Structures are given as C-alpha cells and as structure tokens.
Amino acid sequence: QAQLAESGGGSVQAGGSLRLSCTASGFTYRSNSMGWFRQAPGKEREAVAAIYTSGGGTYYADSVKGRFTISQDRLEATVYLEMNSLKPEDTAMYYCAGVWGRVVDFPLDMKKYNVWGQGTQVTVSS
C-alpha cells in the first residue's frame, strides 16, 4: 500500500530545533513535488515548505524562511524538514504530502497534493 510516514515530532523549548522525516513507500514512481504543511488548533492548514523532487527547487512560507529547511534523499525516498529557532507559534500538527501524477505549478498550493501522511505533532513551549 502506497503511503507516507512522518516521524521526528516532539516537544522543545523556544529557540530549539527539530528534524522531521517523511518516507514514501509502495509507490511505483516518484512524486513530482513533496511538501510539509501544518495545522494548529482552531486554524486552517497552511503550507510550510515544498520541494520539486526532480529539480530540487525549494519553496517556503514567509513565516519560516531562514529558519526551516526542506531537503530530500531521493535514494531513500525521504523528505526532511529541519526546523531551527522554533517559536511557540510553530506549534502544530505537521503533515507531509506529495503530488503524484499531476502538474505542479505552485508547490505551496496544498490543493495539488493528493497523498498525505498521518501527521506528527510539534509543540514549542515558551
């Protein structure tokens, strides 16, 4: 069964770091784009970062630029989100998602993403 599995969430103090991982398994071909999205309680899900899996181009939400880095290991079919200088407002459920079989013009457009992981919780305390 094709799926995405996230790991690496947890609780940290403000200013700390976490690294999230997302591994794709069961797919017969590579995704076009992979992204990280988050949803805080009472808020809508929002895009955090995305990467074109072929070209490696990366995209970030303004709120995380300079603090978060998305990267990939194509051989391991894994995407990472390195999160530094974490703030309490970064607290959310973080979801990994991918686009299979669709053209992606704007990688931060979550409507394009058709495969989603279960999410991993990130909690940042002040």
PDB file of C-alpha atoms in Angstrom:
ATOM      1  CA  GLN A   1       0.000   0.000   0.000  1.00  0.00           C
ATOM      2  CA  ALA A   2       1.397   3.362  -1.027  1.00  0.00           C
ATOM      3  CA  GLN A   3       1.830   5.667   1.917  1.00  0.00           C
ATOM      4  CA  LEU A   4       3.774   8.452   3.549  1.00  0.00           C
ATOM      5  CA  ALA A   5       5.107   8.056   7.066  1.00  0.00           C
ATOM      6  CA  GLU A   6       6.256  11.027   9.139  1.00  0.00           C
ATOM      7  CA  SER A   7       8.489  10.977  12.177  1.00  0.00           C
ATOM      8  CA  GLY A   8      10.550  13.336  14.300  1.00  0.00           C
ATOM      9  CA  GLY A   9       7.944  15.450  16.006  1.00  0.00           C
ATOM     10  CA  GLY A  10       8.158  16.266  19.685  1.00  0.00           C
ATOM     11  CA  SER A  11       8.283  18.969  22.311  1.00  0.00           C
ATOM     12  CA  VAL A  12      11.007  21.603  22.504  1.00  0.00           C
ATOM     13  CA  GLN A  13      11.561  24.962  24.083  1.00  0.00           C
ATOM     14  CA  ALA A  14      11.544  28.137  22.059  1.00  0.00           C
ATOM     15  CA  GLY A  15      14.787  28.548  20.188  1.00  0.00           C
ATOM     16  CA  GLY A  16      15.261  24.820  19.866  1.00  0.00           C
ATOM     17  CA  SER A  17      15.404  22.590  16.814  1.00  0.00           C
ATOM     18  CA  LEU A  18      13.648  19.546  15.435  1.00  0.00           C
ATOM     19  CA  ARG A  19      14.038  17.491  12.286  1.00  0.00           C
ATOM     20  CA  LEU A  20      11.022  15.894  10.691  1.00  0.00           C
ATOM     21  CA  SER A  21      11.276  13.000   8.252  1.00  0.00           C
ATOM     22  CA  CYS A  22       8.792  11.687   5.720  1.00  0.00           C
ATOM     23  CA  THR A  23       9.370   8.418   3.891  1.00  0.00           C
ATOM     24  CA  ALA A  24       7.354   7.313   0.882  1.00  0.00           C
ATOM     25  CA  SER A  25       6.766   3.613   0.381  1.00  0.00           C
ATOM     26  CA  GLY A  26       4.765   1.465  -2.002  1.00  0.00           C
ATOM     27  CA  PHE A  27       4.813   3.910  -4.906  1.00  0.00           C
ATOM     28  CA  THR A  28       5.781   2.711  -8.375  1.00  0.00           C
ATOM     29  CA  TYR A  29       7.109   6.072  -9.495  1.00  0.00           C
ATOM     30  CA  ARG A  30       8.443   9.250  -7.938  1.00  0.00           C
ATOM     31  CA  SER A  31       6.304  12.160  -6.871  1.00  0.00           C
ATOM     32  CA  ASN A  32       6.508  15.492  -8.671  1.00  0.00           C
ATOM     33  CA  SER A  33       6.594  17.540  -5.504  1.00  0.00           C
ATOM     34  CA  MET A  34       6.732  16.950  -1.775  1.00  0.00           C
ATOM     35  CA  GLY A  35       5.655  19.372   0.889  1.00  0.00           C
ATOM     36  CA  TRP A  36       5.217  19.994   4.560  1.00  0.00           C
ATOM     37  CA  PHE A  37       2.043  21.547   5.861  1.00  0.00           C
ATOM     38  CA  ARG A  38       0.858  22.335   9.368  1.00  0.00           C
ATOM     39  CA  GLN A  39      -2.348  22.888  11.232  1.00  0.00           C
ATOM     40  CA  ALA A  40      -2.624  24.484  14.638  1.00  0.00           C
ATOM     41  CA  PRO A  41      -5.718  24.015  16.812  1.00  0.00           C
ATOM     42  CA  GLY A  42      -8.535  26.236  15.591  1.00  0.00           C
ATOM     43  CA  LYS A  43      -6.639  27.308  12.493  1.00  0.00           C
ATOM     44  CA  GLU A  44      -6.648  26.289   8.870  1.00  0.00           C
ATOM     45  CA  ARG A  45      -3.960  24.052   7.457  1.00  0.00           C
ATOM     46  CA  GLU A  46      -1.162  26.062   5.888  1.00  0.00           C
ATOM     47  CA  ALA A  47       1.810  25.385   3.686  1.00  0.00           C
ATOM     48  CA  VAL A  48       5.235  25.401   5.300  1.00  0.00           C
ATOM     49  CA  ALA A  49       7.726  24.248   2.674  1.00  0.00           C
ATOM     50  CA  ALA A  50       7.877  22.289  -0.547  1.00  0.00           C
ATOM     51  CA  ILE A  51      10.428  20.790  -2.892  1.00  0.00           C
ATOM     52  CA  TYR A  52      10.374  19.701  -6.513  1.00  0.00           C
ATOM     53  CA  THR A  53      11.630  16.129  -6.356  1.00  0.00           C
ATOM     54  CA  SER A  54      13.287  16.205  -9.789  1.00  0.00           C
ATOM     55  CA  GLY A  55      14.929  19.604  -9.857  1.00  0.00           C
ATOM     56  CA  GLY A  56      15.280  20.138  -6.129  1.00  0.00           C
ATOM     57  CA  GLY A  57      13.822  23.641  -6.152  1.00  0.00           C
ATOM     58  CA  THR A  58      12.561  24.650  -2.714  1.00  0.00           C
ATOM     59  CA  TYR A  59       9.804  26.963  -1.562  1.00  0.00           C
ATOM     60  CA  TYR A  60       8.960  28.339   1.862  1.00  0.00           C
ATOM     61  CA  ALA A  61       6.187  30.188   3.612  1.00  0.00           C
ATOM     62  CA  ASP A  62       7.298  33.647   4.704  1.00  0.00           C
ATOM     63  CA  SER A  63       6.787  32.706   8.337  1.00  0.00           C
ATOM     64  CA  VAL A  64       9.529  30.047   8.227  1.00  0.00           C
ATOM     65  CA  LYS A  65      12.030  31.466   5.758  1.00  0.00           C
ATOM     66  CA  GLY A  66      15.509  31.485   7.191  1.00  0.00           C
ATOM     67  CA  ARG A  67      14.540  29.080   9.980  1.00  0.00           C
ATOM     68  CA  PHE A  68      13.293  25.936   8.227  1.00  0.00           C
ATOM     69  CA  THR A  69      14.999  23.919   5.502  1.00  0.00           C
ATOM     70  CA  ILE A  70      13.382  21.265   3.341  1.00  0.00           C
ATOM     71  CA  SER A  71      15.604  18.652   1.727  1.00  0.00           C
ATOM     72  CA  GLN A  72      15.358  15.207   0.224  1.00  0.00           C
ATOM     73  CA  ASP A  73      17.183  11.928  -0.117  1.00  0.00           C
ATOM     74  CA  ARG A  74      15.921  10.594  -3.418  1.00  0.00           C
ATOM     75  CA  LEU A  75      17.503   7.182  -2.973  1.00  0.00           C
ATOM     76  CA  GLU A  76      15.727   6.754   0.365  1.00  0.00           C
ATOM     77  CA  ALA A  77      12.516   8.405  -0.924  1.00  0.00           C
ATOM     78  CA  THR A  78      12.630  10.596   2.150  1.00  0.00           C
ATOM     79  CA  VAL A  79      11.972  14.281   2.629  1.00  0.00           C
ATOM     80  CA  TYR A  80      13.206  16.182   5.653  1.00  0.00           C
ATOM     81  CA  LEU A  81      12.200  19.391   7.360  1.00  0.00           C
ATOM     82  CA  GLU A  82      14.929  20.882   9.505  1.00  0.00           C
ATOM     83  CA  MET A  83      13.366  23.370  11.897  1.00  0.00           C
ATOM     84  CA  ASN A  84      15.586  25.802  13.793  1.00  0.00           C
ATOM     85  CA  SER A  85      14.881  28.781  16.035  1.00  0.00           C
ATOM     86  CA  LEU A  86      11.483  27.342  16.796  1.00  0.00           C
ATOM     87  CA  LYS A  87       8.803  29.644  18.164  1.00  0.00           C
ATOM     88  CA  PRO A  88       5.654  28.863  20.147  1.00  0.00           C
ATOM     89  CA  GLU A  89       3.636  29.850  17.081  1.00  0.00           C
ATOM     90  CA  ASP A  90       5.226  26.934  15.220  1.00  0.00           C
ATOM     91  CA  THR A  91       3.232  24.570  17.432  1.00  0.00           C
ATOM     92  CA  ALA A  92       1.017  22.473  15.182  1.00  0.00           C
ATOM     93  CA  MET A  93       0.419  19.084  13.659  1.00  0.00           C
ATOM     94  CA  TYR A  94       2.817  18.786  10.760  1.00  0.00           C
ATOM     95  CA  TYR A  95       1.793  16.817   7.699  1.00  0.00           C
ATOM     96  CA  CYS A  96       3.899  15.512   4.875  1.00  0.00           C
ATOM     97  CA  ALA A  97       2.241  15.348   1.467  1.00  0.00           C
ATOM     98  CA  GLY A  98       3.123  14.556  -2.108  1.00  0.00           C
ATOM     99  CA  VAL A  99       1.871  15.127  -5.610  1.00  0.00           C
ATOM    100  CA  TRP A 100       1.677  12.074  -7.822  1.00  0.00           C
ATOM    101  CA  GLY A 101       0.554  12.198 -11.420  1.00  0.00           C
ATOM    102  CA  ARG A 102      -0.270  15.921 -11.515  1.00  0.00           C
ATOM    103  CA  VAL A 103       1.447  19.018 -12.844  1.00  0.00           C
ATOM    104  CA  VAL A 104       2.604  21.277 -10.043  1.00  0.00           C
ATOM    105  CA  ASP A 105       2.835  24.931 -10.982  1.00  0.00           C
ATOM    106  CA  PHE A 106       2.960  26.277  -7.455  1.00  0.00           C
ATOM    107  CA  PRO A 107       4.410  23.784  -4.984  1.00  0.00           C
ATOM    108  CA  LEU A 108       2.949  25.520  -1.915  1.00  0.00           C
ATOM    109  CA  ASP A 109      -0.600  25.059  -3.233  1.00  0.00           C
ATOM    110  CA  MET A 110      -1.888  22.308  -0.984  1.00  0.00           C
ATOM    111  CA  LYS A 111      -4.862  21.634  -3.258  1.00  0.00           C
ATOM    112  CA  LYS A 112      -2.476  19.912  -5.656  1.00  0.00           C
ATOM    113  CA  TYR A 113      -1.314  17.386  -3.056  1.00  0.00           C
ATOM    114  CA  ASN A 114      -3.081  14.062  -3.402  1.00  0.00           C
ATOM    115  CA  VAL A 115      -1.243  11.834  -0.932  1.00  0.00           C
ATOM    116  CA  TRP A 116      -0.983  12.757   2.740  1.00  0.00           C
ATOM    117  CA  GLY A 117       0.686  11.332   5.791  1.00  0.00           C
ATOM    118  CA  GLN A 118      -0.922  10.977   9.200  1.00  0.00           C
ATOM    119  CA  GLY A 119       0.929  13.887  10.742  1.00  0.00           C
ATOM    120  CA  THR A 120       3.389  14.385  13.569  1.00  0.00           C
ATOM    121  CA  GLN A 121       2.922  16.799  16.454  1.00  0.00           C
ATOM    122  CA  VAL A 122       5.359  19.624  17.114  1.00  0.00           C
ATOM    123  CA  THR A 123       4.994  21.563  20.350  1.00  0.00           C
ATOM    124  CA  VAL A 124       7.144  24.578  21.175  1.00  0.00           C
ATOM    125  CA  SER A 125       6.982  25.992  24.675  1.00  0.00           C
ATOM    126  CA  SER A 126       7.997  29.497  25.672  1.00  0.00           C
TER     127      SER A 126
END
